[in-house]
CSV table of C-alpha atoms in Angstrom, one decimal:
chain,number,residue,atom,x,y,z
A,10,UNK,CA,-167.5,117.7,-31.1
A,11,UNK,CA,-163.9,118.1,-32.2
A,12,UNK,CA,-161.8,119.9,-29.8
A,13,UNK,CA,-158.1,120.8,-30.0
A,14,UNK,CA,-156.2,123.5,-28.5
A,15,UNK,CA,-154.3,125.2,-31.2
A,16,UNK,CA,-150.7,125.0,-30.6
A,17,UNK,CA,-149.2,128.1,-31.9
A,18,UNK,CA,-145.7,126.9,-31.5
A,19,UNK,CA,-146.3,123.2,-32.1
A,20,UNK,CA,-143.8,122.7,-34.8
A,21,UNK,CA,-141.0,124.2,-32.6
A,22,UNK,CA,-141.2,121.5,-30.0
A,23,UNK,CA,-138.3,119.1,-30.4
A,24,UNK,CA,-138.1,116.1,-28.1
A,25,UNK,CA,-135.3,115.5,-25.7
A,26,UNK,CA,-132.0,117.2,-26.2
A,27,UNK,CA,-133.5,119.3,-28.8
A,28,UNK,CA,-132.1,122.8,-28.9
A,29,UNK,CA,-135.3,124.8,-29.3
A,30,UNK,CA,-137.9,123.4,-27.1
A,31,UNK,CA,-140.8,125.8,-26.8
A,32,UNK,CA,-143.4,124.6,-24.5
A,33,UNK,CA,-147.0,125.7,-24.2
A,34,UNK,CA,-148.0,127.8,-21.1
A,35,UNK,CA,-151.6,126.9,-20.1
A,36,UNK,CA,-153.2,128.7,-17.2
A,37,UNK,CA,-155.9,126.9,-15.3
A,38,UNK,CA,-158.4,129.3,-13.9
A,39,UNK,CA,-161.9,129.6,-12.7
A,40,UNK,CA,-162.8,132.7,-10.9
A,41,UNK,CA,-164.7,130.9,-8.2
A,42,UNK,CA,-162.9,128.9,-5.6
A,43,UNK,CA,-163.5,125.2,-4.9
A,44,UNK,CA,-164.5,124.2,-8.4
A,45,UNK,CA,-161.6,122.0,-8.9
A,46,UNK,CA,-158.7,124.1,-10.5
A,47,UNK,CA,-155.9,122.5,-8.5
A,48,UNK,CA,-157.4,119.0,-8.9
A,49,UNK,CA,-157.7,119.7,-12.7
A,50,UNK,CA,-154.2,120.9,-12.7
A,51,UNK,CA,-152.7,117.9,-10.9
A,52,UNK,CA,-154.5,115.5,-13.1
A,53,UNK,CA,-153.9,117.1,-16.4
A,54,UNK,CA,-150.3,117.5,-15.5
A,55,UNK,CA,-150.0,113.9,-14.5
A,56,UNK,CA,-151.8,112.6,-17.6
A,57,UNK,CA,-149.5,114.7,-19.9
A,58,UNK,CA,-146.4,113.4,-18.2
A,59,UNK,CA,-147.7,109.8,-18.3
A,60,UNK,CA,-148.1,110.3,-22.1
A,61,UNK,CA,-144.3,111.1,-22.2
A,62,UNK,CA,-144.4,114.9,-22.1
A,63,UNK,CA,-142.2,116.9,-20.0
A,64,UNK,CA,-144.5,118.8,-17.7
A,65,UNK,CA,-144.0,121.4,-15.0
A,66,UNK,CA,-146.7,122.8,-12.9
A,67,UNK,CA,-146.5,126.2,-11.2
A,68,UNK,CA,-148.6,126.9,-8.1
A,69,UNK,CA,-149.2,130.6,-8.1
A,70,UNK,CA,-151.6,130.5,-5.2
A,71,UNK,CA,-149.1,132.3,-2.8
A,72,UNK,CA,-150.2,131.8,0.8
A,73,UNK,CA,-152.8,129.1,0.0
A,74,UNK,CA,-150.8,126.5,-1.8
A,75,UNK,CA,-152.4,123.0,-2.3
A,76,UNK,CA,-151.1,121.6,-5.5
A,77,UNK,CA,-148.2,120.0,-3.5
A,78,UNK,CA,-150.7,118.1,-1.4
A,79,UNK,CA,-152.7,116.8,-4.2
A,80,UNK,CA,-149.5,115.5,-5.8
A,81,UNK,CA,-148.1,114.1,-2.4
A,82,UNK,CA,-145.1,116.2,-2.7
A,83,UNK,CA,-145.6,118.4,0.4
A,84,UNK,CA,-142.7,117.0,2.3
A,85,UNK,CA,-140.2,117.5,-0.6
A,86,UNK,CA,-140.4,121.2,-1.1
A,87,UNK,CA,-137.2,123.0,-0.3
A,88,UNK,CA,-137.4,126.1,-2.3
A,89,UNK,CA,-140.5,128.0,-3.6
A,90,UNK,CA,-141.3,130.4,-6.5
A,91,UNK,CA,-140.6,133.3,-4.1
A,92,UNK,CA,-137.2,131.9,-3.4
A,93,UNK,CA,-136.6,132.0,-7.2
A,94,UNK,CA,-137.7,135.5,-7.8
A,95,UNK,CA,-135.7,136.7,-4.8
A,96,UNK,CA,-132.7,134.8,-6.0
A,97,UNK,CA,-132.1,132.6,-3.1
A,98,UNK,CA,-131.8,129.6,-5.4
A,99,UNK,CA,-131.8,128.8,-9.2
A,100,UNK,CA,-135.1,128.1,-11.0
A,101,UNK,CA,-133.9,124.4,-11.5
A,102,UNK,CA,-133.2,123.8,-7.8
A,103,UNK,CA,-136.7,124.9,-7.0
A,104,UNK,CA,-138.4,122.3,-9.3
A,105,UNK,CA,-139.6,119.3,-7.3
A,106,UNK,CA,-139.7,116.0,-9.2
A,107,UNK,CA,-142.7,113.8,-8.9
A,108,UNK,CA,-142.4,110.6,-6.9
A,109,UNK,CA,-143.6,108.3,-9.8
A,110,UNK,CA,-143.0,110.2,-13.0
A,111,UNK,CA,-139.6,111.9,-13.8
A,112,UNK,CA,-141.2,113.9,-16.5
A,113,UNK,CA,-143.3,115.8,-14.0
A,114,UNK,CA,-142.1,118.8,-11.9
A,115,UNK,CA,-143.6,121.1,-9.5
A,116,UNK,CA,-142.8,124.7,-8.7
A,117,UNK,CA,-144.4,125.3,-5.4
A,118,UNK,CA,-145.9,128.5,-4.1
A,119,UNK,CA,-144.7,130.1,-0.9
A,120,UNK,CA,-147.0,129.4,2.0
A,121,UNK,CA,-145.8,132.2,4.1
A,122,UNK,CA,-146.2,135.1,1.7
A,123,UNK,CA,-149.0,136.9,-0.1
A,124,UNK,CA,-149.9,137.6,-3.7
A,125,UNK,CA,-147.6,140.7,-4.0
A,126,UNK,CA,-144.4,138.6,-3.4
A,127,UNK,CA,-144.3,137.8,-7.2
A,128,UNK,CA,-145.1,140.3,-10.1
A,129,UNK,CA,-146.5,139.6,-13.4
A,130,UNK,CA,-143.2,140.4,-15.0
A,131,UNK,CA,-141.4,137.8,-12.8
A,132,UNK,CA,-143.8,135.2,-13.6
A,133,UNK,CA,-143.6,135.8,-17.3
A,134,UNK,CA,-139.8,135.5,-17.1
A,135,UNK,CA,-140.2,132.1,-15.2
A,136,UNK,CA,-142.5,130.8,-17.9
A,137,UNK,CA,-140.1,131.9,-20.7
A,138,UNK,CA,-137.3,130.2,-18.8
A,139,UNK,CA,-139.2,126.9,-18.4
A,140,UNK,CA,-140.5,126.9,-21.9
A,141,UNK,CA,-137.0,126.0,-23.0
A,142,UNK,CA,-137.0,122.7,-21.0
A,143,UNK,CA,-140.6,121.7,-21.0
A,144,UNK,CA,-143.4,120.7,-23.3
A,145,UNK,CA,-146.1,122.0,-21.0
A,146,UNK,CA,-146.2,124.6,-18.3
A,147,UNK,CA,-149.4,124.4,-16.4
A,148,UNK,CA,-150.1,127.4,-14.1
A,149,UNK,CA,-152.4,126.9,-11.3
A,150,UNK,CA,-154.3,130.1,-10.8
A,151,UNK,CA,-155.7,131.3,-7.5
A,152,UNK,CA,-159.4,132.0,-7.1
A,153,UNK,CA,-160.6,135.6,-7.6
A,154,UNK,CA,-159.9,138.2,-10.3
A,155,UNK,CA,-157.3,140.2,-8.4
A,156,UNK,CA,-153.5,140.5,-8.6
A,157,UNK,CA,-153.1,136.6,-8.1
A,158,UNK,CA,-155.1,136.1,-11.2
A,159,UNK,CA,-153.3,138.7,-13.3
A,160,UNK,CA,-150.0,137.2,-12.4
A,161,UNK,CA,-151.0,133.7,-13.2
A,162,UNK,CA,-152.3,134.8,-16.5
A,163,UNK,CA,-149.3,136.9,-17.5
A,164,UNK,CA,-147.0,134.3,-18.9
A,165,UNK,CA,-149.7,132.1,-20.5
A,166,UNK,CA,-150.9,132.0,-24.1
A,167,UNK,CA,-153.7,129.4,-23.5
A,168,UNK,CA,-156.2,129.0,-20.7
A,169,UNK,CA,-158.6,126.3,-19.3
A,170,UNK,CA,-161.5,127.7,-17.5
A,171,UNK,CA,-162.8,125.3,-15.0
A,172,UNK,CA,-166.4,125.6,-13.9
A,173,UNK,CA,-169.2,123.4,-12.4
A,174,UNK,CA,-172.8,123.3,-13.6
A,175,UNK,CA,-173.8,125.7,-10.7
A,176,UNK,CA,-175.0,129.2,-11.2
A,177,UNK,CA,-172.3,130.9,-9.1
A,178,UNK,CA,-169.5,129.0,-10.8
A,179,UNK,CA,-170.9,129.7,-14.3
A,180,UNK,CA,-171.3,133.3,-13.5
A,181,UNK,CA,-167.8,133.6,-12.3
A,182,UNK,CA,-166.5,131.7,-15.3
A,183,UNK,CA,-168.3,134.2,-17.5
A,184,UNK,CA,-166.3,137.1,-15.8
A,185,UNK,CA,-163.0,135.2,-16.2
A,186,UNK,CA,-163.8,134.6,-19.9
A,187,UNK,CA,-164.4,138.3,-20.2
A,188,UNK,CA,-161.1,139.1,-18.6
A,189,UNK,CA,-159.2,136.4,-20.7
A,190,UNK,CA,-160.7,137.8,-23.8
A,191,UNK,CA,-159.4,141.3,-23.0
A,192,UNK,CA,-155.8,140.0,-22.8
A,193,UNK,CA,-154.1,139.8,-26.0
A,194,UNK,CA,-151.5,137.3,-25.0
A,195,UNK,CA,-154.2,134.7,-24.4
A,196,UNK,CA,-154.6,133.0,-27.8
A,197,UNK,CA,-157.3,130.5,-26.9
A,198,UNK,CA,-159.3,129.4,-24.0
A,199,UNK,CA,-161.4,126.2,-23.4
A,200,UNK,CA,-164.0,125.3,-21.0
A,201,UNK,CA,-163.7,122.3,-18.6
A,202,UNK,CA,-166.9,121.3,-16.8
A,203,UNK,CA,-166.3,119.7,-13.6
A,204,UNK,CA,-168.3,117.8,-11.1
A,205,UNK,CA,-171.0,116.9,-13.5
A,206,UNK,CA,-173.8,114.9,-12.0
A,207,UNK,CA,-175.7,113.0,-14.8
A,208,UNK,CA,-178.5,111.9,-12.4
A,209,UNK,CA,-179.3,115.3,-11.4
A,210,UNK,CA,-179.1,116.5,-15.0
A,211,UNK,CA,-181.4,113.7,-16.0
A,212,UNK,CA,-184.1,114.7,-13.6
A,213,UNK,CA,-183.8,118.4,-14.7
A,214,UNK,CA,-182.4,119.5,-11.3
A,215,UNK,CA,-179.1,120.6,-12.8
A,216,UNK,CA,-177.9,122.5,-15.7
A,217,UNK,CA,-176.8,120.1,-18.5
A,218,UNK,CA,-173.4,120.4,-20.2
A,219,UNK,CA,-175.1,121.8,-23.3
A,220,UNK,CA,-176.8,124.5,-21.1
A,221,UNK,CA,-173.5,125.7,-19.7
A,222,UNK,CA,-171.8,125.7,-23.0
A,223,UNK,CA,-174.6,127.6,-24.6
A,224,UNK,CA,-174.8,130.2,-21.8
A,225,UNK,CA,-171.0,130.8,-21.8
A,226,UNK,CA,-170.6,130.2,-25.6
A,227,UNK,CA,-167.2,128.8,-25.0
A,228,UNK,CA,-165.6,125.6,-26.6
A,229,UNK,CA,-165.5,122.6,-24.4
A,230,UNK,CA,-162.3,120.6,-23.6
A,231,UNK,CA,-163.6,118.2,-21.1
A,232,UNK,CA,-166.6,117.0,-19.0
A,233,UNK,CA,-165.5,115.4,-15.6
A,234,UNK,CA,-168.1,113.6,-13.6
A,235,UNK,CA,-168.5,114.1,-9.9
A,236,UNK,CA,-166.5,111.2,-8.4
A,237,UNK,CA,-166.0,110.3,-4.9
A,238,UNK,CA,-162.7,108.8,-5.8
A,239,UNK,CA,-161.3,112.4,-6.0
A,240,UNK,CA,-161.6,112.6,-2.3
A,241,UNK,CA,-159.7,109.4,-1.6
A,242,UNK,CA,-157.1,110.3,-4.2
A,243,UNK,CA,-156.6,113.7,-2.7
A,244,UNK,CA,-156.2,112.1,0.7
A,245,UNK,CA,-153.5,109.7,-0.6
A,246,UNK,CA,-151.8,112.5,-2.6
A,247,UNK,CA,-152.2,110.7,-5.9
A,248,UNK,CA,-154.0,112.1,-8.9
A,249,UNK,CA,-156.9,110.2,-10.0
A,250,UNK,CA,-155.6,109.7,-13.6
A,251,UNK,CA,-153.4,107.0,-12.1
A,252,UNK,CA,-156.5,105.0,-11.4
A,253,UNK,CA,-157.4,103.7,-14.9
A,254,UNK,CA,-160.9,102.4,-13.7
A,255,UNK,CA,-162.1,105.6,-12.5
A,256,UNK,CA,-164.5,107.5,-14.6
A,257,UNK,CA,-163.1,111.0,-13.5
A,258,UNK,CA,-159.5,109.7,-14.2
A,259,UNK,CA,-160.6,108.6,-17.8
A,260,UNK,CA,-162.1,112.0,-18.3
A,261,UNK,CA,-159.0,113.9,-17.3
A,262,UNK,CA,-156.9,111.5,-19.5
A,263,UNK,CA,-159.1,112.5,-22.4
A,264,UNK,CA,-158.7,116.2,-21.6
A,265,UNK,CA,-154.9,115.7,-21.7
A,266,UNK,CA,-155.3,113.9,-25.1
A,267,UNK,CA,-157.3,116.7,-26.5
A,268,UNK,CA,-154.6,119.1,-25.3
A,269,UNK,CA,-152.1,117.2,-27.3
A,270,UNK,CA,-154.3,117.5,-30.3
A,271,UNK,CA,-156.0,114.2,-30.4
A,272,UNK,CA,-159.8,114.1,-31.3
A,273,UNK,CA,-161.3,112.2,-28.4
A,274,UNK,CA,-165.1,111.9,-28.1
A,275,UNK,CA,-166.5,113.0,-24.9
A,276,UNK,CA,-167.5,110.4,-22.4
A,277,UNK,CA,-171.3,109.9,-22.5
A,278,UNK,CA,-172.2,110.6,-19.0
A,279,UNK,CA,-175.8,111.3,-19.8
A,280,UNK,CA,-176.3,107.9,-21.1
A,281,UNK,CA,-180.0,107.3,-21.5
A,282,UNK,CA,-180.7,103.7,-20.2
A,283,UNK,CA,-184.3,103.6,-21.2
A,284,UNK,CA,-185.4,100.6,-23.5
A,285,UNK,CA,-186.1,103.0,-26.3
A,286,UNK,CA,-182.7,104.4,-26.2
A,287,UNK,CA,-181.0,101.1,-25.9
A,288,UNK,CA,-183.0,99.8,-29.0
A,289,UNK,CA,-182.0,103.0,-30.8
A,290,UNK,CA,-178.3,102.5,-29.9
A,291,UNK,CA,-178.4,99.0,-31.0
A,292,UNK,CA,-179.6,99.9,-34.5
A,293,UNK,CA,-177.3,102.9,-34.9
A,294,UNK,CA,-174.5,100.5,-33.9
A,295,UNK,CA,-175.6,98.3,-36.8
A,296,UNK,CA,-175.6,101.1,-39.3
A,297,UNK,CA,-172.2,102.0,-37.9
A,298,UNK,CA,-173.0,105.6,-37.1
A,299,UNK,CA,-172.6,107.2,-33.9
A,300,UNK,CA,-175.7,108.6,-32.3
B,5,UNK,CA,-190.3,93.4,-18.5
B,6,UNK,CA,-191.0,95.5,-15.4
B,7,UNK,CA,-188.4,97.9,-16.9
B,8,UNK,CA,-190.5,98.4,-19.9
B,9,UNK,CA,-193.6,99.3,-17.9
B,10,UNK,CA,-192.0,101.7,-15.6
B,11,UNK,CA,-190.3,103.3,-18.5
B,12,UNK,CA,-193.5,103.6,-20.3
B,13,UNK,CA,-195.2,105.1,-17.2
B,14,UNK,CA,-192.5,107.6,-16.8
B,15,UNK,CA,-192.7,108.6,-20.4
B,16,UNK,CA,-196.4,109.2,-20.3
B,17,UNK,CA,-196.1,111.0,-16.9
B,18,UNK,CA,-193.2,113.0,-18.4
B,19,UNK,CA,-195.2,114.0,-21.4
B,20,UNK,CA,-197.9,115.5,-19.4
B,21,UNK,CA,-195.6,117.2,-17.0
B,22,UNK,CA,-193.8,118.6,-20.0
B,23,UNK,CA,-196.9,120.2,-21.6
B,24,UNK,CA,-198.2,121.2,-18.1
B,25,UNK,CA,-195.4,123.3,-16.8
B,26,UNK,CA,-192.4,123.6,-18.9
B,27,UNK,CA,-190.2,126.1,-16.9
B,28,UNK,CA,-190.7,125.0,-13.4
B,29,UNK,CA,-187.8,122.7,-12.9
B,30,UNK,CA,-184.6,123.8,-11.1
B,31,UNK,CA,-182.6,123.5,-14.3
B,32,UNK,CA,-184.6,125.9,-16.3
B,33,UNK,CA,-185.0,128.3,-13.5
B,34,UNK,CA,-181.2,128.3,-13.1
B,35,UNK,CA,-180.7,128.8,-16.8
B,36,UNK,CA,-183.1,131.7,-17.0
B,37,UNK,CA,-181.9,133.5,-13.9
B,38,UNK,CA,-178.2,133.0,-15.2
B,39,UNK,CA,-179.0,134.5,-18.5
B,40,UNK,CA,-180.5,137.5,-16.9
B,41,UNK,CA,-177.7,138.0,-14.4
B,42,UNK,CA,-175.0,137.4,-17.1
B,43,UNK,CA,-176.6,140.0,-19.3
B,44,UNK,CA,-176.5,142.6,-16.6
B,45,UNK,CA,-172.9,141.6,-15.8
B,46,UNK,CA,-171.9,141.9,-19.3
B,47,UNK,CA,-173.7,145.2,-20.2
B,48,UNK,CA,-172.6,147.0,-16.9
B,49,UNK,CA,-176.2,148.3,-16.5
B,50,UNK,CA,-176.5,148.7,-12.9
B,51,UNK,CA,-180.0,148.3,-11.0
B,52,UNK,CA,-179.9,152.1,-10.6
B,53,UNK,CA,-179.5,152.6,-14.3
B,54,UNK,CA,-182.2,150.2,-15.0
B,55,UNK,CA,-184.5,152.0,-12.5
B,56,UNK,CA,-183.7,155.3,-14.2
B,57,UNK,CA,-184.4,153.8,-17.6
B,58,UNK,CA,-187.8,152.5,-16.2
B,59,UNK,CA,-188.7,155.9,-14.8
B,60,UNK,CA,-188.0,157.7,-18.0
B,61,UNK,CA,-190.1,155.2,-19.9
B,62,UNK,CA,-192.9,155.8,-17.5
B,63,UNK,CA,-192.5,159.6,-17.9
B,64,UNK,CA,-192.5,159.3,-21.6
B,65,UNK,CA,-195.3,156.8,-22.1
B,66,UNK,CA,-197.7,158.3,-19.6
B,67,UNK,CA,-198.1,161.3,-22.0
B,68,UNK,CA,-200.0,158.9,-24.3
B,69,UNK,CA,-201.6,156.2,-22.0
B,70,UNK,CA,-202.8,155.9,-18.5
B,71,UNK,CA,-201.0,152.9,-16.9
B,72,UNK,CA,-200.4,151.0,-13.8
B,73,UNK,CA,-196.9,152.6,-13.0
B,74,UNK,CA,-196.2,150.0,-10.2
B,75,UNK,CA,-196.7,147.2,-12.4
B,76,UNK,CA,-194.6,148.2,-15.4
B,77,UNK,CA,-191.9,145.7,-15.9
B,78,UNK,CA,-188.6,146.1,-17.7
B,79,UNK,CA,-186.3,143.0,-18.1
B,80,UNK,CA,-183.6,141.7,-20.1
B,81,UNK,CA,-184.3,138.3,-21.7
B,82,UNK,CA,-182.6,136.1,-24.0
B,83,UNK,CA,-184.2,134.7,-27.2
B,84,UNK,CA,-182.0,132.4,-28.9
B,85,UNK,CA,-178.9,134.4,-29.6
B,86,UNK,CA,-180.7,137.7,-29.3
B,87,UNK,CA,-180.7,139.8,-26.3
B,88,UNK,CA,-184.1,141.5,-25.8
B,89,UNK,CA,-185.3,144.2,-23.5
B,90,UNK,CA,-188.7,143.1,-22.5
B,91,UNK,CA,-191.1,145.9,-21.5
B,92,UNK,CA,-194.5,145.0,-20.2
B,93,UNK,CA,-197.0,147.9,-19.6
B,94,UNK,CA,-200.4,147.2,-18.0
B,95,UNK,CA,-202.6,149.9,-19.7
B,96,UNK,CA,-205.5,151.2,-17.8
B,97,UNK,CA,-206.8,153.5,-20.4
B,98,UNK,CA,-205.6,155.1,-23.6
B,99,UNK,CA,-205.8,158.8,-23.4
B,100,UNK,CA,-207.8,160.6,-26.1
B,101,UNK,CA,-206.3,163.1,-28.5
B,102,UNK,CA,-207.2,166.2,-26.6
B,103,UNK,CA,-205.5,164.9,-23.5
B,104,UNK,CA,-202.4,163.9,-25.4
B,105,UNK,CA,-202.2,167.2,-27.0
B,106,UNK,CA,-202.6,169.0,-23.8
B,107,UNK,CA,-199.8,166.9,-22.2
B,108,UNK,CA,-197.5,167.7,-25.2
B,109,UNK,CA,-198.3,171.4,-25.1
B,110,UNK,CA,-197.7,171.4,-21.4
B,111,UNK,CA,-194.2,169.7,-22.0
B,112,UNK,CA,-193.5,172.1,-24.8
B,113,UNK,CA,-194.2,175.1,-22.7
B,114,UNK,CA,-192.0,173.7,-19.9
B,115,UNK,CA,-189.1,173.1,-22.3
B,116,UNK,CA,-189.4,176.5,-23.8
B,117,UNK,CA,-189.3,178.1,-20.4
B,118,UNK,CA,-186.4,176.0,-19.5
B,119,UNK,CA,-184.6,177.0,-22.7
B,120,UNK,CA,-185.3,180.6,-22.2
B,121,UNK,CA,-183.8,180.4,-18.7
B,122,UNK,CA,-180.8,178.7,-20.1
B,123,UNK,CA,-179.6,180.5,-23.1
B,124,UNK,CA,-182.4,182.8,-24.0
B,125,UNK,CA,-182.9,182.2,-27.8
B,126,UNK,CA,-183.2,179.2,-29.9
B,127,UNK,CA,-185.0,178.5,-33.1
B,128,UNK,CA,-188.4,176.7,-32.6
B,129,UNK,CA,-187.4,174.2,-35.3
B,130,UNK,CA,-184.7,172.5,-33.4
B,131,UNK,CA,-187.1,172.3,-30.4
B,132,UNK,CA,-189.6,170.4,-32.5
B,133,UNK,CA,-186.9,168.0,-33.7
B,134,UNK,CA,-185.9,167.2,-30.2
B,135,UNK,CA,-189.6,166.5,-29.4
B,136,UNK,CA,-190.0,164.2,-32.3
B,137,UNK,CA,-187.0,162.3,-31.3
B,138,UNK,CA,-188.2,161.7,-27.8
B,139,UNK,CA,-189.0,158.0,-28.3
B,140,UNK,CA,-185.8,157.1,-30.0
B,141,UNK,CA,-183.8,159.1,-27.6
B,142,UNK,CA,-184.8,156.9,-24.7
B,143,UNK,CA,-184.5,153.6,-26.5
B,144,UNK,CA,-181.0,154.4,-27.7
B,145,UNK,CA,-179.8,154.5,-24.1
B,146,UNK,CA,-180.5,150.9,-23.8
B,147,UNK,CA,-177.7,148.6,-25.0
B,148,UNK,CA,-179.7,146.4,-27.2
B,149,UNK,CA,-182.8,146.5,-29.4
B,150,UNK,CA,-186.3,145.2,-29.1
B,151,UNK,CA,-188.7,146.3,-26.7
B,152,UNK,CA,-191.5,143.8,-26.7
B,153,UNK,CA,-194.5,143.4,-24.6
B,154,UNK,CA,-195.8,140.1,-23.6
B,155,UNK,CA,-198.9,140.8,-21.5
B,156,UNK,CA,-202.2,140.0,-23.0
B,157,UNK,CA,-205.3,142.1,-23.1
B,158,UNK,CA,-204.5,145.4,-21.4
B,159,UNK,CA,-201.0,145.7,-22.6
B,160,UNK,CA,-199.4,148.2,-25.1
B,161,UNK,CA,-197.1,146.6,-27.4
B,162,UNK,CA,-194.1,148.5,-28.7
B,163,UNK,CA,-191.4,147.0,-31.0
B,164,UNK,CA,-188.4,148.8,-31.7
B,165,UNK,CA,-185.4,147.1,-33.3
B,166,UNK,CA,-182.1,148.9,-33.3
B,167,UNK,CA,-180.6,149.1,-36.8
B,168,UNK,CA,-177.5,147.3,-35.6
B,169,UNK,CA,-179.4,144.2,-34.6
B,170,UNK,CA,-181.2,144.2,-37.8
B,171,UNK,CA,-177.9,144.1,-39.7
B,172,UNK,CA,-176.9,141.1,-37.7
B,173,UNK,CA,-180.1,139.4,-38.7
B,174,UNK,CA,-179.6,140.0,-42.4
B,175,UNK,CA,-176.0,138.7,-42.2
């Protein structure tokens, strides 16, 4: 399945010192909470930065910020997005550089304010400003479909809808997709299926990737397996893409590649390990055709 | 070697299970429930409206057949890419012509008296037209085509496809 996010301004991006850098603003949203928006944001952002892109992540979850924790930057935050819009500091001053990767920045949310502290218009302006200096602006959207969501989506032209193969998450994703389709400025949206558990799918206890894709009739940009490594990586404040052995890390890296326009096949999580399947794979290998 | 046998065993067992009960596993239940729920979410048809639609269908159909009103089922289902409205009507007895005519006449009379109350005069022709359109009128309130019945022996089967959907199929 080929999967690329169309880059409407692709040709405009000029690397370093280029006069007209015009970054892509991608909002990462889900509707339901706890499906892995922030984890996805941290990992895709880190993966893109590792690939040499200039990336800034905006946490728009005012009052419930967490992106700083996942990146291990919680102690470095001086100014937040609210300080920027209330003009207590310049936008550049509020950007927190990542510990490892100088290409990666975070614009943190204020922890002491609520969703009304920033307006759609202000967020749009911030995104426009950041587009000049960065290749990618990833907007971490709060759960829900209220003002916080509307704000986060305001400046974006692309969206990644995160969901898990659970009924409630899929239902909420469907709502979000409906809302995204109604917004003209969102040119494309892609589905990221998180916390996939191949064993449960195999035993027919969980909806498969195909089921979810069919039900939501959306294009897929990534399949992330459930991985206990996510817990440890969150605890350490280090995104799992830094761990090359981790399956979830690889999957997130692949998502980043697809965002950059590469055609990367999806990890085969539902690999059938029966003898028949192994023999079949062996022969299809011989003919040199992918099954 | 042991692998091969357990695999074979599972295959055989799986085959019988599959033919036995196809939609009993958690995954299929989830898929089906989700499809129904999403259809409701997308169409904005509230449970109250569904109930109203059900009631109107009962009123309409009971002119022609005697049925188990409690057991009448009206549900959205998905068949491939097509959204379908499934109507299942357990029929107790089909009414005979005389009964049907009596019902229609009664309704006609009610309508006439109502119209007379409302505006006094109206040509009989237009009233007849309204009457004839009765079936379609109700179906048009539903967002999508097909009304199909699935129950066996004692079930009335009506199939109405909205012109819009037919067009889609042709394309």
